[in-house]
Amino acid sequence: MMEIIAADMEWQALAKKALSGECLTLEEGLSVLEADNDEVLPLLQAAFKVRKHFYGKKVKLNMIINAKSGLCPEDCGYCSQSIVSTAQVKKYTLLDKDTLLAGAREAMARKAGTYCIVAAGKGPTDKELDQVVDAVREIRETMPLKICACLGILKDEQAERLAEAGVHRYNHNLNTSKANYTSITTTHTYDQRIETVEKVKTHGMSPCSGVIIGMGETNQEIVEMAYALREIDADSIPINFLNAIPGTPLEHAGRTPSMKALKVLALFRFICPSKEIRVAGGREINLRTLQPLSLYAANSLFVGDYLTTAGQDVGADHQMIEDLGFEIELSAL
């Protein structure tokens, strides 16, 4: 009994530290990831104290449209769309404006406040940027949606044009730790990722950047990833858990245990306390039946399908949120 009380006090102390604006030490971060599974519920209760302070019981919903698929020259080991992947995925150039607008209407039907336009590739061509800008302007004029774009590495003038068109947020994930980066991809660098996030901020768009857990990183590297996102001041942090797709270099990687995934979410809540922490790709196969518990640390979900993999039924997500006694945030603006 005394051990349980001591552990609970330890997690509550981390919550208090997070709420005061202090950053966890490396040792404290590791203690979260290495906690006994018996301590996950008190750990989540402490994380929920922080989450509730900043977001109450509201849940932000985001929807992705895969605006360009399967034609990427990058060699990212986790991605079914990369040039080194043999996975059977749809291949098409950038979707036309009407299709992007239809996707925005679908996002509203799913009660998503944020619509994410994602295009595989190292960076957009001028023609692709023109198409995205045209669609974004019409969405902004006709629908109350927050728009997030994810188009790869940007040039200054491209970032400026997206911001002027009305893109609220730009996503460019760090994905893994700096030390682990070259084992995941060699066609761009970790520093290029950081530079793009900083460029987005310079042009007035909200930075969205996250990670993929389960790509051979150590626990210390997971803590360092959280530190990096705190350092760049990412407003929105998608936490993906690797979905090892057949035909990709990481196809044989094991899934992240559900309890470990919950500890990761608690860690990011403590280190980035005021930020939108999103349970993102791979949640269905890694968290499995424990998905509802993730929302005690996270305050955001992707609804519907991901880029090339299927997501949970939208109705099931809405029901999960209702059953928790939480509330969907209908407007992200």
XYZ file of C-alpha atoms in Angstrom:
333
model
C 0.000 0.000 0.000
C 2.803 2.430 0.892
C 4.481 1.749 -2.464
C 1.252 2.589 -4.318
C 0.828 5.834 -2.379
C 4.459 6.785 -3.010
C 4.117 6.142 -6.754
C 0.901 8.173 -6.905
C 2.608 11.071 -5.122
C 5.499 10.865 -7.595
C 3.183 11.202 -10.617
C 1.218 14.009 -8.981
C 4.519 15.797 -8.363
C 5.299 15.572 -12.076
C 1.862 17.002 -12.864
C 2.479 19.890 -10.491
C 5.860 20.502 -12.083
C 4.328 20.511 -15.571
C 1.608 22.952 -14.530
C 4.216 25.288 -13.071
C 6.021 25.412 -16.429
C 9.039 23.392 -15.326
C 10.419 20.730 -17.637
C 10.891 17.166 -16.461
C 14.456 15.987 -16.043
C 15.704 13.089 -18.134
C 15.494 10.835 -15.083
C 11.877 11.859 -14.454
C 10.995 11.284 -18.099
C 12.540 7.836 -18.026
C 10.655 7.029 -14.833
C 7.392 7.574 -16.715
C 8.343 5.267 -19.580
C 9.789 2.635 -17.271
C 6.962 2.678 -14.727
C 5.422 -0.628 -13.727
C 2.225 -1.364 -15.599
C 0.406 -1.400 -12.253
C 1.101 2.349 -12.055
C -0.437 3.279 -15.412
C -3.803 4.327 -13.975
C -2.367 6.728 -11.361
C 0.080 7.955 -14.015
C -2.812 8.724 -16.373
C -4.724 10.392 -13.571
C -1.783 12.753 -13.055
C -1.535 13.404 -16.805
C -5.282 14.063 -16.892
C -4.862 16.749 -14.247
C -2.605 18.617 -16.676
C -4.776 17.897 -19.711
C -7.917 19.040 -17.900
C -6.261 22.276 -16.764
C -5.604 23.326 -20.363
C -8.399 21.611 -22.303
C -11.094 20.512 -19.885
C -12.895 17.483 -21.274
C -12.941 18.681 -24.870
C -11.523 16.535 -27.690
C -10.273 18.058 -30.938
C -10.930 16.009 -34.072
C -8.729 16.145 -37.184
C -9.279 14.528 -40.580
C -6.632 13.705 -43.205
C -7.020 13.642 -46.956
C -4.234 11.886 -48.847
C -3.957 14.536 -51.539
C -1.118 12.886 -53.478
C -0.228 9.244 -53.090
C 2.528 6.754 -53.780
C 4.878 8.875 -55.865
C 7.392 9.945 -53.236
C 11.161 9.976 -53.994
C 12.059 9.779 -50.288
C 13.285 6.554 -48.651
C 11.546 6.792 -45.250
C 11.532 3.267 -43.859
C 8.096 3.475 -42.239
C 6.196 4.769 -45.273
C 4.261 2.695 -47.796
C 4.498 5.559 -50.309
C 8.297 5.818 -50.338
C 10.476 4.957 -53.300
C 11.850 1.887 -51.470
C 8.417 0.510 -50.562
C 6.862 -2.404 -52.417
C 3.531 -2.034 -50.612
C 0.474 -2.045 -52.849
C -0.875 1.493 -52.513
C -2.835 3.784 -54.784
C -0.682 6.095 -56.881
C -1.997 9.425 -58.098
C -0.918 13.026 -58.580
C -2.359 15.895 -56.564
C -6.148 15.762 -56.285
C -8.159 18.446 -58.044
C -9.877 21.292 -56.220
C -13.339 19.735 -56.259
C -12.028 16.592 -54.567
C -10.190 18.631 -51.932
C -13.376 20.625 -51.298
C -15.391 17.409 -50.983
C -12.867 16.229 -48.408
C -13.400 19.403 -46.406
C -17.160 18.821 -46.401
C -16.549 15.263 -45.213
C -14.370 16.575 -42.386
C -17.276 18.716 -41.223
C -19.643 15.743 -41.426
C -17.274 13.816 -39.162
C -17.285 16.733 -36.669
C -13.598 17.410 -37.330
C -12.546 20.977 -36.635
C -9.254 20.621 -38.527
C -8.850 19.442 -42.114
C -5.371 18.174 -43.015
C -4.256 18.272 -46.669
C -1.322 15.852 -46.946
C 0.783 15.225 -50.055
C 3.629 12.714 -50.206
C 6.892 14.097 -51.557
C 10.041 15.955 -50.619
C 8.313 19.269 -51.253
C 5.603 20.774 -53.469
C 6.124 21.919 -57.038
C 4.859 25.368 -57.976
C 1.919 23.797 -59.828
C 0.990 21.684 -56.807
C 1.204 24.710 -54.561
C -1.103 26.632 -56.913
C -3.673 23.825 -56.643
C -3.514 23.720 -52.860
C -3.698 27.503 -52.526
C -6.739 27.633 -54.807
C -8.563 24.980 -52.774
C -7.598 26.512 -49.436
C -8.962 29.926 -50.414
C -12.354 28.470 -51.282
C -12.498 26.336 -48.145
C -11.719 29.384 -46.024
C -14.486 31.351 -47.766
C -17.155 28.674 -47.403
C -16.428 26.476 -44.357
C -15.550 27.083 -40.685
C -12.557 24.738 -40.693
C -9.002 25.060 -39.468
C -6.746 24.016 -42.341
C -3.476 22.154 -41.878
C -1.160 21.495 -44.809
C 1.559 18.841 -44.935
C 3.458 19.091 -48.205
C 7.067 18.410 -47.236
C 10.024 20.779 -47.111
C 9.079 24.346 -48.046
C 10.851 27.251 -49.655
C 10.332 30.658 -48.064
C 8.074 31.915 -50.829
C 5.986 28.729 -50.659
C 5.448 29.131 -46.920
C 4.472 32.747 -47.486
C 1.912 31.815 -50.140
C 0.303 29.138 -47.964
C 0.002 31.555 -45.072
C -1.495 34.257 -47.291
C -4.029 31.763 -48.690
C -5.269 31.056 -45.176
C -3.506 27.872 -44.063
C -3.663 27.974 -40.272
C -1.239 25.176 -39.503
C 1.619 23.360 -41.189
C 2.649 19.829 -40.281
C 6.199 18.566 -40.587
C 6.960 15.738 -38.186
C 10.370 15.191 -36.625
C 9.377 11.490 -36.590
C 12.275 10.176 -34.515
C 15.294 11.326 -32.544
C 18.255 13.037 -34.155
C 20.491 10.080 -33.222
C 18.104 7.576 -34.821
C 17.319 9.624 -37.910
C 19.735 8.160 -40.465
C 18.490 4.648 -39.697
C 15.018 5.739 -40.840
C 15.771 7.906 -43.883
C 18.791 9.145 -45.842
C 17.179 11.423 -48.450
C 16.802 14.373 -46.088
C 18.140 15.264 -42.662
C 16.745 15.844 -39.200
C 18.041 19.421 -39.347
C 16.037 20.048 -42.534
C 12.930 19.022 -40.626
C 13.724 21.493 -37.852
C 14.406 24.240 -40.415
C 11.026 23.708 -42.057
C 9.181 23.955 -38.741
C 11.028 27.178 -37.931
C 10.231 28.546 -41.410
C 6.546 27.833 -40.876
C 6.607 29.804 -37.626
C 8.383 32.716 -39.307
C 5.551 33.028 -41.824
C 2.829 32.999 -39.194
C 1.500 29.466 -39.485
C 1.024 27.346 -36.383
C 3.666 24.583 -36.223
C 2.445 21.000 -36.051
C 5.160 18.404 -35.512
C 5.166 14.970 -33.968
C 6.775 11.558 -33.781
C 6.411 7.907 -34.706
C 6.985 5.547 -31.797
C 8.294 2.049 -32.478
C 11.126 2.599 -34.958
C 14.007 1.267 -32.882
C 14.405 4.306 -30.640
C 15.447 3.944 -26.989
C 13.431 5.271 -24.061
C 15.979 8.038 -23.643
C 15.477 8.997 -27.274
C 11.707 9.176 -26.737
C 12.300 11.663 -23.919
C 14.688 13.597 -26.181
C 12.017 13.696 -28.895
C 9.610 15.277 -26.420
C 12.297 17.795 -25.425
C 12.880 18.663 -29.104
C 9.185 19.369 -29.675
C 9.073 21.498 -26.537
C 12.134 23.378 -27.787
C 10.650 24.187 -31.200
C 7.355 25.085 -29.487
C 5.131 22.900 -31.670
C 1.504 23.842 -31.035
C 0.121 20.498 -32.154
C 1.908 17.199 -31.572
C 0.667 14.040 -33.318
C 1.913 10.908 -31.575
C 1.973 8.087 -34.120
C 2.635 4.469 -33.209
C 4.255 2.531 -36.024
C 1.888 0.479 -38.140
C 4.418 -1.865 -39.719
C 3.171 -2.116 -43.300
C 4.237 -5.141 -45.409
C 6.564 -4.041 -48.175
C 8.278 -1.316 -46.147
C 11.763 -1.643 -44.610
C 10.184 -1.654 -41.137
C 7.610 -4.318 -41.971
C 8.960 -6.693 -39.304
C 9.026 -4.165 -36.465
C 6.877 -5.252 -33.541
C 3.930 -3.229 -32.266
C 4.289 -0.947 -29.271
C 2.633 -2.607 -26.239
C -0.600 -0.834 -25.311
C 0.569 0.060 -21.804
C 3.822 1.479 -23.178
C 1.838 3.615 -25.615
C -0.158 5.084 -22.722
C 3.060 5.909 -20.862
C 4.385 7.690 -23.967
C 1.255 9.843 -24.153
C 1.547 10.726 -20.458
C 5.214 11.664 -20.970
C 4.405 14.072 -23.814
C 1.618 15.633 -21.767
C 4.036 16.310 -18.904
C 6.799 17.712 -21.140
C 4.518 19.678 -23.516
C 1.681 20.395 -21.067
C -0.253 23.114 -22.887
C -0.003 21.659 -26.385
C -2.501 19.723 -28.478
C -1.391 16.117 -28.040
C -2.986 13.963 -30.738
C -3.338 10.189 -30.740
C -2.507 9.640 -34.396
C -1.620 6.852 -36.818
C -1.408 3.295 -35.514
C -3.553 3.914 -32.443
C -6.000 1.186 -33.409
C -3.439 -1.620 -33.643
C -1.141 -0.465 -30.830
C -3.588 0.760 -28.172
C -6.298 -1.684 -29.253
C -8.979 -1.932 -26.523
C -7.195 0.675 -24.391
C -7.856 3.500 -26.853
C -10.302 5.305 -24.523
C -7.615 5.621 -21.839
C -5.413 7.559 -24.268
C -7.708 10.574 -23.983
C -6.824 11.049 -20.339
C -3.439 12.297 -21.576
C -4.173 13.323 -25.166
C -6.841 15.827 -26.176
C -7.014 15.187 -29.908
C -7.681 12.373 -32.397
C -7.513 11.728 -36.100
C -10.887 10.437 -37.281
C -11.375 8.251 -40.326
C -8.613 6.741 -42.439
C -4.955 7.716 -42.471
C -2.794 8.048 -45.580
C -2.783 4.454 -46.810
C -4.181 2.564 -43.811
C -7.714 2.312 -42.467
C -8.775 3.998 -39.257
C -11.480 3.119 -36.760
C -15.098 3.750 -37.709
C -15.950 7.405 -37.095
C -19.098 6.466 -35.220
C -17.031 4.350 -32.832
C -14.770 7.346 -32.130
C -17.743 9.601 -31.445
C -19.219 6.931 -29.157
C -15.914 6.492 -27.322
C -15.757 10.212 -26.588
C -19.359 10.267 -25.382
C -18.886 7.201 -23.185
C -15.918 8.881 -21.489
C -18.102 11.854 -20.623
C -15.923 14.021 -22.880
C -17.110 16.476 -25.531
C -16.130 17.007 -29.167
C -14.803 20.507 -29.840
C -16.882 21.320 -32.907
C -14.966 24.428 -33.940
C -11.175 24.648 -33.954
C -11.151 28.287 -35.060
